[in-house]
Amino acid sequence: MSALLQPARLRLGVNIDHVATIRNARWTSRGGGEHPDPVRAAALIAQYGGDGITAHLREDRRHIRDEDIARIQAATNLPLNLEMAATDEMLEIALRHMPHAACIVPERREERTTEGGLDAAGQHNRLVPIISALRDAGIRVSLFIAPEERQIEAAMRLGAPVVELHTGEYAHAEGEARAVELRRIADMAALAAKNGIEPHAGHGLTYDNVQPIAAIPQLAELNIGHYLIGEAIFCGLETSVRRMRELMDAAR
Ligand code: PXP
């Protein structure tokens, strides 16, 4: 294959939320709870082959806390992708910290993890001012959406430069159902790219399921967290990030 036809390198954004989850398990009103520090993970990820840091500041601060954001930015030159709900509070925090990117995610208080995609189509009016304020500030906006045509079309109407396709359904499916989900993601990555939107993907990706997703040529970035941090318990963060990087590169 000529260099011109070679697909671009797929970036790996490492989500460090669950380093903070473990830290917070020992937080008490009397203090403590500083170990393990997600900032230490952020500082190491560049050495291990990660291309960016992703962190989700949730309304209930169950993992990343406000003070972590500035500390992460100070500890690494890697771009920070701040995942945030479309609320005035989160917009104000994003504008104060000026991360490289903001990924707008749906958030429900009772969910354990981000269960579905953002309803970009149904929430047009709510999203317009938030997206334009972030864009005006020079923050790259992405929308975390289900791999559905109507959501891509909504992202186009909203002027989002990036969409992150939710791979949770793919990750949970098996056999033929997984093949159907994979095709949906591939088709929506192609549709986004054809319309000038950079497609990313993430959620539920593991060593076992990452390669068919990484092989989708239009995808520019994968954001992966829970599995990498979980694996790091057994083999260390360096091994888990490097192994994921190798699998992604081998799939291209
Ligand atoms: N991308 C987005 C937008 C997310 O909200 C998350 C975490 O829910 C991830 C990627 C990473 O997912 P996981 O932790 O399952 O790898």
PDB file of C-alpha atoms and ligand atoms in Angstrom:
ATOM      1  CA  MET A   1       0.000   0.000   0.000  1.00  0.00           C
ATOM      2  CA  SER A   2       1.382   3.439  -0.865  1.00  0.00           C
ATOM      3  CA  ALA A   3       2.020   5.909   1.925  1.00  0.00           C
ATOM      4  CA  LEU A   4      -0.867   8.018   0.643  1.00  0.00           C
ATOM      5  CA  LEU A   5      -3.360   5.183   1.060  1.00  0.00           C
ATOM      6  CA  GLN A   6      -2.068   4.233   4.504  1.00  0.00           C
ATOM      7  CA  PRO A   7      -4.744   4.938   7.128  1.00  0.00           C
ATOM      8  CA  ALA A   8      -3.689   7.549   9.689  1.00  0.00           C
ATOM      9  CA  ARG A   9      -2.470   6.338  13.080  1.00  0.00           C
ATOM     10  CA  LEU A  10      -5.339   5.689  15.422  1.00  0.00           C
ATOM     11  CA  ARG A  11      -4.974   7.717  18.623  1.00  0.00           C
ATOM     12  CA  LEU A  12      -5.503   6.109  22.022  1.00  0.00           C
ATOM     13  CA  GLY A  13      -7.113   8.265  24.678  1.00  0.00           C
ATOM     14  CA  VAL A  14      -6.800   6.637  28.092  1.00  0.00           C
ATOM     15  CA  ASN A  15      -9.683   7.255  30.453  1.00  0.00           C
ATOM     16  CA  ILE A  16      -8.300   7.507  34.003  1.00  0.00           C
ATOM     17  CA  ASP A  17     -11.627   7.800  35.849  1.00  0.00           C
ATOM     18  CA  HIS A  18     -11.284   4.435  37.527  1.00  0.00           C
ATOM     19  CA  VAL A  19      -7.915   5.226  39.069  1.00  0.00           C
ATOM     20  CA  ALA A  20      -9.917   7.922  40.860  1.00  0.00           C
ATOM     21  CA  THR A  21     -12.694   5.434  41.703  1.00  0.00           C
ATOM     22  CA  ILE A  22     -10.181   3.331  43.641  1.00  0.00           C
ATOM     23  CA  ARG A  23      -8.700   6.424  45.296  1.00  0.00           C
ATOM     24  CA  ASN A  24     -12.131   7.647  46.341  1.00  0.00           C
ATOM     25  CA  ALA A  25     -12.948   4.306  47.972  1.00  0.00           C
ATOM     26  CA  ARG A  26     -10.737   5.453  50.849  1.00  0.00           C
ATOM     27  CA  TRP A  27     -11.850   9.066  50.993  1.00  0.00           C
ATOM     28  CA  THR A  28     -13.407  10.064  54.287  1.00  0.00           C
ATOM     29  CA  SER A  29     -14.567  13.361  55.725  1.00  0.00           C
ATOM     30  CA  ARG A  30     -11.450  13.252  57.914  1.00  0.00           C
ATOM     31  CA  GLY A  31      -9.244  13.260  54.844  1.00  0.00           C
ATOM     32  CA  GLY A  32      -7.015  10.620  53.295  1.00  0.00           C
ATOM     33  CA  GLY A  33      -7.893   9.051  50.007  1.00  0.00           C
ATOM     34  CA  GLU A  34      -5.077  10.434  47.852  1.00  0.00           C
ATOM     35  CA  HIS A  35      -3.856   7.047  46.600  1.00  0.00           C
ATOM     36  CA  PRO A  36      -3.855   5.927  43.833  1.00  0.00           C
ATOM     37  CA  ASP A  37      -3.608   9.370  42.282  1.00  0.00           C
ATOM     38  CA  PRO A  38      -5.129   9.615  38.775  1.00  0.00           C
ATOM     39  CA  VAL A  39      -2.655  12.422  38.090  1.00  0.00           C
ATOM     40  CA  ARG A  40       0.225   9.968  38.489  1.00  0.00           C
ATOM     41  CA  ALA A  41      -1.437   7.749  35.865  1.00  0.00           C
ATOM     42  CA  ALA A  42      -1.914  10.734  33.549  1.00  0.00           C
ATOM     43  CA  ALA A  43       1.762  11.632  33.812  1.00  0.00           C
ATOM     44  CA  LEU A  44       2.844   8.080  32.906  1.00  0.00           C
ATOM     45  CA  ILE A  45       0.465   7.421  30.024  1.00  0.00           C
ATOM     46  CA  ALA A  46       2.469   9.398  27.439  1.00  0.00           C
ATOM     47  CA  GLN A  47       5.530   7.211  28.147  1.00  0.00           C
ATOM     48  CA  TYR A  48       3.413   4.107  27.689  1.00  0.00           C
ATOM     49  CA  GLY A  49       2.063   5.005  24.248  1.00  0.00           C
ATOM     50  CA  GLY A  50      -1.158   6.830  25.062  1.00  0.00           C
ATOM     51  CA  ASP A  51      -2.007   9.882  22.961  1.00  0.00           C
ATOM     52  CA  GLY A  52      -4.400  11.632  25.286  1.00  0.00           C
ATOM     53  CA  ILE A  53      -6.047  11.651  28.704  1.00  0.00           C
ATOM     54  CA  THR A  54      -9.788  11.349  29.044  1.00  0.00           C
ATOM     55  CA  ALA A  55     -11.611  12.140  32.275  1.00  0.00           C
ATOM     56  CA  HIS A  56     -15.296  12.475  33.112  1.00  0.00           C
ATOM     57  CA  LEU A  57     -16.226  15.002  35.772  1.00  0.00           C
ATOM     58  CA  ARG A  58     -19.607  13.665  36.840  1.00  0.00           C
ATOM     59  CA  GLU A  59     -22.227  15.679  38.653  1.00  0.00           C
ATOM     60  CA  ASP A  60     -21.766  13.533  41.790  1.00  0.00           C
ATOM     61  CA  ARG A  61     -17.901  13.616  41.504  1.00  0.00           C
ATOM     62  CA  ARG A  62     -17.805   9.861  42.038  1.00  0.00           C
ATOM     63  CA  HIS A  63     -14.384   9.572  40.372  1.00  0.00           C
ATOM     64  CA  ILE A  64     -12.625  12.656  38.982  1.00  0.00           C
ATOM     65  CA  ARG A  65     -12.911  15.699  41.268  1.00  0.00           C
ATOM     66  CA  ASP A  66     -12.731  19.369  40.315  1.00  0.00           C
ATOM     67  CA  GLU A  67      -9.217  19.827  41.671  1.00  0.00           C
ATOM     68  CA  ASP A  68      -7.960  16.874  39.592  1.00  0.00           C
ATOM     69  CA  ILE A  69      -8.519  18.729  36.330  1.00  0.00           C
ATOM     70  CA  ALA A  70      -5.888  21.420  36.813  1.00  0.00           C
ATOM     71  CA  ARG A  71      -3.517  18.871  38.339  1.00  0.00           C
ATOM     72  CA  ILE A  72      -3.851  16.595  35.293  1.00  0.00           C
ATOM     73  CA  GLN A  73      -3.210  19.529  32.977  1.00  0.00           C
ATOM     74  CA  ALA A  74      -0.113  20.504  34.947  1.00  0.00           C
ATOM     75  CA  ALA A  75       1.249  16.952  35.054  1.00  0.00           C
ATOM     76  CA  THR A  76       1.197  16.100  31.357  1.00  0.00           C
ATOM     77  CA  ASN A  77       1.492  17.654  27.922  1.00  0.00           C
ATOM     78  CA  LEU A  78      -0.979  15.151  26.525  1.00  0.00           C
ATOM     79  CA  PRO A  79      -4.255  16.671  25.339  1.00  0.00           C
ATOM     80  CA  LEU A  80      -7.066  16.426  27.889  1.00  0.00           C
ATOM     81  CA  ASN A  81     -10.468  15.289  26.685  1.00  0.00           C
ATOM     82  CA  LEU A  82     -12.959  16.365  29.364  1.00  0.00           C
ATOM     83  CA  GLU A  83     -16.174  14.371  29.286  1.00  0.00           C
ATOM     84  CA  MET A  84     -19.047  16.476  30.530  1.00  0.00           C
ATOM     85  CA  ALA A  85     -22.809  16.633  30.723  1.00  0.00           C
ATOM     86  CA  ALA A  86     -24.500  19.447  28.833  1.00  0.00           C
ATOM     87  CA  THR A  87     -25.081  21.618  31.899  1.00  0.00           C
ATOM     88  CA  ASP A  88     -24.255  25.214  32.749  1.00  0.00           C
ATOM     89  CA  GLU A  89     -22.097  24.040  35.658  1.00  0.00           C
ATOM     90  CA  MET A  90     -19.938  21.825  33.415  1.00  0.00           C
ATOM     91  CA  LEU A  91     -19.720  24.493  30.719  1.00  0.00           C
ATOM     92  CA  GLU A  92     -18.394  26.983  33.271  1.00  0.00           C
ATOM     93  CA  ILE A  93     -15.790  24.444  34.477  1.00  0.00           C
ATOM     94  CA  ALA A  94     -14.698  23.632  30.900  1.00  0.00           C
ATOM     95  CA  LEU A  95     -14.310  27.306  30.029  1.00  0.00           C
ATOM     96  CA  ARG A  96     -12.274  27.860  33.186  1.00  0.00           C
ATOM     97  CA  HIS A  97      -9.862  24.972  32.504  1.00  0.00           C
ATOM     98  CA  MET A  98      -9.763  25.105  28.698  1.00  0.00           C
ATOM     99  CA  PRO A  99      -9.139  21.406  27.975  1.00  0.00           C
ATOM    100  CA  HIS A 100      -8.052  20.485  24.454  1.00  0.00           C
ATOM    101  CA  ALA A 101     -11.397  18.767  23.897  1.00  0.00           C
ATOM    102  CA  ALA A 102     -14.812  18.432  25.503  1.00  0.00           C
ATOM    103  CA  CYS A 103     -16.914  15.359  24.871  1.00  0.00           C
ATOM    104  CA  ILE A 104     -20.565  15.930  25.680  1.00  0.00           C
ATOM    105  CA  VAL A 105     -22.093  12.833  27.232  1.00  0.00           C
ATOM    106  CA  PRO A 106     -25.547  12.031  28.557  1.00  0.00           C
ATOM    107  CA  GLU A 107     -25.556  11.639  32.316  1.00  0.00           C
ATOM    108  CA  ARG A 108     -28.096  10.085  34.608  1.00  0.00           C
ATOM    109  CA  ARG A 109     -27.451  10.127  38.321  1.00  0.00           C
ATOM    110  CA  GLU A 110     -28.533   6.521  38.907  1.00  0.00           C
ATOM    111  CA  GLU A 111     -26.410   4.946  36.157  1.00  0.00           C
ATOM    112  CA  ARG A 112     -23.099   3.234  36.986  1.00  0.00           C
ATOM    113  CA  THR A 113     -21.531   4.194  33.665  1.00  0.00           C
ATOM    114  CA  THR A 114     -22.573   6.175  30.606  1.00  0.00           C
ATOM    115  CA  GLU A 115     -25.186   3.751  29.383  1.00  0.00           C
ATOM    116  CA  GLY A 116     -26.362   5.197  26.110  1.00  0.00           C
ATOM    117  CA  GLY A 117     -25.501   7.872  23.616  1.00  0.00           C
ATOM    118  CA  LEU A 118     -26.442  11.527  23.787  1.00  0.00           C
ATOM    119  CA  ASP A 119     -29.773  12.282  22.132  1.00  0.00           C
ATOM    120  CA  ALA A 120     -28.254  14.945  19.880  1.00  0.00           C
ATOM    121  CA  ALA A 121     -31.378  14.893  17.739  1.00  0.00           C
ATOM    122  CA  GLY A 122     -33.834  15.389  20.626  1.00  0.00           C
ATOM    123  CA  GLN A 123     -31.746  17.915  22.569  1.00  0.00           C
ATOM    124  CA  HIS A 124     -30.856  20.284  19.755  1.00  0.00           C
ATOM    125  CA  ASN A 125     -31.941  23.473  21.532  1.00  0.00           C
ATOM    126  CA  ARG A 126     -30.217  22.565  24.798  1.00  0.00           C
ATOM    127  CA  LEU A 127     -26.959  21.701  22.986  1.00  0.00           C
ATOM    128  CA  VAL A 128     -26.686  24.695  20.629  1.00  0.00           C
ATOM    129  CA  PRO A 129     -25.496  27.282  23.210  1.00  0.00           C
ATOM    130  CA  ILE A 130     -23.172  24.820  24.962  1.00  0.00           C
ATOM    131  CA  ILE A 131     -21.511  23.701  21.735  1.00  0.00           C
ATOM    132  CA  SER A 132     -21.117  27.233  20.451  1.00  0.00           C
ATOM    133  CA  ALA A 133     -19.641  28.494  23.740  1.00  0.00           C
ATOM    134  CA  LEU A 134     -17.101  25.643  23.742  1.00  0.00           C
ATOM    135  CA  ARG A 135     -16.276  26.123  20.066  1.00  0.00           C
ATOM    136  CA  ASP A 136     -15.929  29.899  20.449  1.00  0.00           C
ATOM    137  CA  ALA A 137     -13.420  29.254  23.231  1.00  0.00           C
ATOM    138  CA  GLY A 138     -11.383  27.024  20.891  1.00  0.00           C
ATOM    139  CA  ILE A 139     -12.246  23.745  22.632  1.00  0.00           C
ATOM    140  CA  ARG A 140     -12.751  20.826  20.236  1.00  0.00           C
ATOM    141  CA  VAL A 141     -16.292  19.550  20.788  1.00  0.00           C
ATOM    142  CA  SER A 142     -17.329  15.969  20.388  1.00  0.00           C
ATOM    143  CA  LEU A 143     -20.722  14.360  20.926  1.00  0.00           C
ATOM    144  CA  PHE A 144     -20.931  10.855  22.392  1.00  0.00           C
ATOM    145  CA  ILE A 145     -23.699   9.327  20.302  1.00  0.00           C
ATOM    146  CA  ALA A 146     -25.141   5.954  19.394  1.00  0.00           C
ATOM    147  CA  PRO A 147     -24.045   4.825  15.922  1.00  0.00           C
ATOM    148  CA  GLU A 148     -27.302   5.929  14.286  1.00  0.00           C
ATOM    149  CA  GLU A 149     -27.850   7.953  11.146  1.00  0.00           C
ATOM    150  CA  ARG A 150     -30.234  10.409  12.804  1.00  0.00           C
ATOM    151  CA  GLN A 151     -27.653  11.183  15.483  1.00  0.00           C
ATOM    152  CA  ILE A 152     -24.941  11.844  12.875  1.00  0.00           C
ATOM    153  CA  GLU A 153     -27.358  14.118  11.030  1.00  0.00           C
ATOM    154  CA  ALA A 154     -28.106  15.930  14.294  1.00  0.00           C
ATOM    155  CA  ALA A 155     -24.370  16.335  14.949  1.00  0.00           C
ATOM    156  CA  MET A 156     -24.039  17.888  11.489  1.00  0.00           C
ATOM    157  CA  ARG A 157     -26.873  20.339  12.193  1.00  0.00           C
ATOM    158  CA  LEU A 158     -25.212  21.219  15.507  1.00  0.00           C
ATOM    159  CA  GLY A 159     -21.851  21.866  13.845  1.00  0.00           C
ATOM    160  CA  ALA A 160     -19.954  19.348  15.982  1.00  0.00           C
ATOM    161  CA  PRO A 161     -16.499  18.699  14.482  1.00  0.00           C
ATOM    162  CA  VAL A 162     -16.200  15.277  16.171  1.00  0.00           C
ATOM    163  CA  VAL A 163     -18.538  12.462  17.168  1.00  0.00           C
ATOM    164  CA  GLU A 164     -17.594   9.595  19.454  1.00  0.00           C
ATOM    165  CA  LEU A 165     -19.546   6.483  18.526  1.00  0.00           C
ATOM    166  CA  HIS A 166     -20.750   4.478  21.551  1.00  0.00           C
ATOM    167  CA  THR A 167     -19.364   0.942  21.262  1.00  0.00           C
ATOM    168  CA  GLY A 168     -21.201  -0.417  24.316  1.00  0.00           C
ATOM    169  CA  GLU A 169     -23.821  -2.357  22.324  1.00  0.00           C
ATOM    170  CA  TYR A 170     -21.060  -3.868  20.185  1.00  0.00           C
ATOM    171  CA  ALA A 171     -19.040  -4.813  23.268  1.00  0.00           C
ATOM    172  CA  HIS A 172     -21.986  -6.567  24.914  1.00  0.00           C
ATOM    173  CA  ALA A 173     -23.254  -8.365  21.805  1.00  0.00           C
ATOM    174  CA  GLU A 174     -22.129 -11.811  20.722  1.00  0.00           C
ATOM    175  CA  GLY A 175     -21.918 -13.728  17.463  1.00  0.00           C
ATOM    176  CA  GLU A 176     -24.081 -12.437  14.627  1.00  0.00           C
ATOM    177  CA  ALA A 177     -25.457  -9.607  16.774  1.00  0.00           C
ATOM    178  CA  ARG A 178     -21.910  -8.338  17.296  1.00  0.00           C
ATOM    179  CA  ALA A 179     -21.272  -8.408  13.550  1.00  0.00           C
ATOM    180  CA  VAL A 180     -24.409  -6.302  13.044  1.00  0.00           C
ATOM    181  CA  GLU A 181     -23.235  -3.777  15.648  1.00  0.00           C
ATOM    182  CA  LEU A 182     -19.787  -3.641  14.072  1.00  0.00           C
ATOM    183  CA  ARG A 183     -21.292  -2.890  10.661  1.00  0.00           C
ATOM    184  CA  ARG A 184     -23.402  -0.107  12.176  1.00  0.00           C
ATOM    185  CA  ILE A 185     -20.321   1.507  13.703  1.00  0.00           C
ATOM    186  CA  ALA A 186     -18.339   1.154  10.460  1.00  0.00           C
ATOM    187  CA  ASP A 187     -21.194   2.630   8.404  1.00  0.00           C
ATOM    188  CA  MET A 188     -21.667   5.557  10.785  1.00  0.00           C
ATOM    189  CA  ALA A 189     -17.911   6.251  10.919  1.00  0.00           C
ATOM    190  CA  ALA A 190     -17.948   6.410   7.113  1.00  0.00           C
ATOM    191  CA  LEU A 191     -21.039   8.646   7.086  1.00  0.00           C
ATOM    192  CA  ALA A 192     -19.522  11.026   9.616  1.00  0.00           C
ATOM    193  CA  ALA A 193     -16.211  11.242   7.744  1.00  0.00           C
ATOM    194  CA  LYS A 194     -17.997  11.792   4.421  1.00  0.00           C
ATOM    195  CA  ASN A 195     -19.718  14.783   5.993  1.00  0.00           C
ATOM    196  CA  GLY A 196     -16.562  16.302   7.429  1.00  0.00           C
ATOM    197  CA  ILE A 197     -17.011  15.045  11.015  1.00  0.00           C
ATOM    198  CA  GLU A 198     -14.073  13.224  12.620  1.00  0.00           C
ATOM    199  CA  PRO A 199     -15.326   9.938  14.071  1.00  0.00           C
ATOM    200  CA  HIS A 200     -14.000   8.494  17.336  1.00  0.00           C
ATOM    201  CA  ALA A 201     -15.250   5.463  19.264  1.00  0.00           C
ATOM    202  CA  GLY A 202     -15.264   4.121  22.782  1.00  0.00           C
ATOM    203  CA  HIS A 203     -16.917   2.300  25.666  1.00  0.00           C
ATOM    204  CA  GLY A 204     -16.476  -1.284  26.750  1.00  0.00           C
ATOM    205  CA  LEU A 205     -13.416  -1.923  24.574  1.00  0.00           C
ATOM    206  CA  THR A 206     -11.050  -4.707  25.642  1.00  0.00           C
ATOM    207  CA  TYR A 207      -8.082  -6.651  24.251  1.00  0.00           C
ATOM    208  CA  ASP A 208     -10.586  -9.160  22.842  1.00  0.00           C
ATOM    209  CA  ASN A 209     -12.930  -6.805  21.036  1.00  0.00           C
ATOM    210  CA  VAL A 210     -10.793  -3.780  20.088  1.00  0.00           C
ATOM    211  CA  GLN A 211      -9.326  -4.957  16.798  1.00  0.00           C
ATOM    212  CA  PRO A 212     -12.412  -5.009  14.535  1.00  0.00           C
ATOM    213  CA  ILE A 213     -13.163  -1.458  15.758  1.00  0.00           C
ATOM    214  CA  ALA A 214      -9.555  -0.313  15.318  1.00  0.00           C
ATOM    215  CA  ALA A 215      -9.631  -1.632  11.746  1.00  0.00           C
ATOM    216  CA  ILE A 216     -12.378   0.842  10.746  1.00  0.00           C
ATOM    217  CA  PRO A 217     -10.268   3.190   8.615  1.00  0.00           C
ATOM    218  CA  GLN A 218     -12.173   6.449   9.258  1.00  0.00           C
ATOM    219  CA  LEU A 219     -11.803   6.268  13.052  1.00  0.00           C
ATOM    220  CA  ALA A 220      -9.217   8.715  14.368  1.00  0.00           C
ATOM    221  CA  GLU A 221      -9.342   7.990  18.110  1.00  0.00           C
ATOM    222  CA  LEU A 222     -10.461   5.360  20.614  1.00  0.00           C
ATOM    223  CA  ASN A 223     -11.141   6.225  24.246  1.00  0.00           C
ATOM    224  CA  ILE A 224     -10.632   3.307  26.589  1.00  0.00           C
ATOM    225  CA  GLY A 225     -10.696   3.232  30.381  1.00  0.00           C
ATOM    226  CA  HIS A 226     -12.261   0.598  32.584  1.00  0.00           C
ATOM    227  CA  TYR A 227     -10.592  -2.423  30.993  1.00  0.00           C
ATOM    228  CA  LEU A 228      -7.139  -0.825  30.906  1.00  0.00           C
ATOM    229  CA  ILE A 229      -7.270   0.187  34.559  1.00  0.00           C
ATOM    230  CA  GLY A 230      -8.676  -3.226  35.517  1.00  0.00           C
ATOM    231  CA  GLU A 231      -5.918  -5.044  33.622  1.00  0.00           C
ATOM    232  CA  ALA A 232      -3.335  -2.771  35.229  1.00  0.00           C
ATOM    233  CA  ILE A 233      -4.179  -4.406  38.579  1.00  0.00           C
ATOM    234  CA  PHE A 234      -2.767  -7.659  37.229  1.00  0.00           C
ATOM    235  CA  CYS A 235       0.014  -6.578  34.892  1.00  0.00           C
ATOM    236  CA  GLY A 236       0.676  -2.889  35.536  1.00  0.00           C
ATOM    237  CA  LEU A 237      -0.440   0.216  33.672  1.00  0.00           C
ATOM    238  CA  GLU A 238       2.536   0.166  31.335  1.00  0.00           C
ATOM    239  CA  THR A 239       1.780  -3.354  30.111  1.00  0.00           C
ATOM    240  CA  SER A 240      -1.946  -2.758  29.761  1.00  0.00           C
ATOM    241  CA  VAL A 241      -1.582   0.483  27.771  1.00  0.00           C
ATOM    242  CA  ARG A 242       1.254  -0.869  25.598  1.00  0.00           C
ATOM    243  CA  ARG A 243      -0.674  -4.071  24.823  1.00  0.00           C
ATOM    244  CA  MET A 244      -3.761  -2.116  23.772  1.00  0.00           C
ATOM    245  CA  ARG A 245      -1.589   0.149  21.627  1.00  0.00           C
ATOM    246  CA  GLU A 246      -0.014  -2.896  19.920  1.00  0.00           C
ATOM    247  CA  LEU A 247      -3.414  -4.463  19.214  1.00  0.00           C
ATOM    248  CA  MET A 248      -4.723  -1.211  17.751  1.00  0.00           C
ATOM    249  CA  ASP A 249      -1.643  -0.751  15.543  1.00  0.00           C
ATOM    250  CA  ALA A 250      -1.768  -4.370  14.375  1.00  0.00           C
ATOM    251  CA  ALA A 251      -5.407  -3.942  13.327  1.00  0.00           C
ATOM    252  CA  ARG A 252      -4.597  -1.074  10.922  1.00  0.00           C
TER     253      ARG A 252
HETATM  254  N1  PXP B   1     -15.843   7.343  25.901  1.00  0.00           N
HETATM  255  C1  PXP B   1     -16.789   7.947  26.635  1.00  0.00           C
HETATM  256  C2  PXP B   1     -17.496   9.129  26.051  1.00  0.00           C
HETATM  257  C3  PXP B   1     -17.100   7.494  27.928  1.00  0.00           C
HETATM  258  O1  PXP B   1     -18.054   8.116  28.647  1.00  0.00           O
HETATM  259  C4  PXP B   1     -16.360   6.420  28.467  1.00  0.00           C
HETATM  260  C5  PXP B   1     -16.599   5.955  29.864  1.00  0.00           C
HETATM  261  O2  PXP B   1     -17.895   5.653  30.068  1.00  0.00           O
HETATM  262  C6  PXP B   1     -15.390   5.821  27.670  1.00  0.00           C
HETATM  263  C7  PXP B   1     -15.149   6.296  26.385  1.00  0.00           C
HETATM  264  C8  PXP B   1     -14.554   4.694  28.162  1.00  0.00           C
HETATM  265  O3  PXP B   1     -15.337   3.556  28.370  1.00  0.00           O
HETATM  266  P1  PXP B   1     -14.698   2.334  29.135  1.00  0.00           P
HETATM  267  O4  PXP B   1     -14.343   2.807  30.496  1.00  0.00           O
HETATM  268  O5  PXP B   1     -15.778   1.305  29.107  1.00  0.00           O
HETATM  269  O6  PXP B   1     -13.480   1.912  28.353  1.00  0.00           O
END
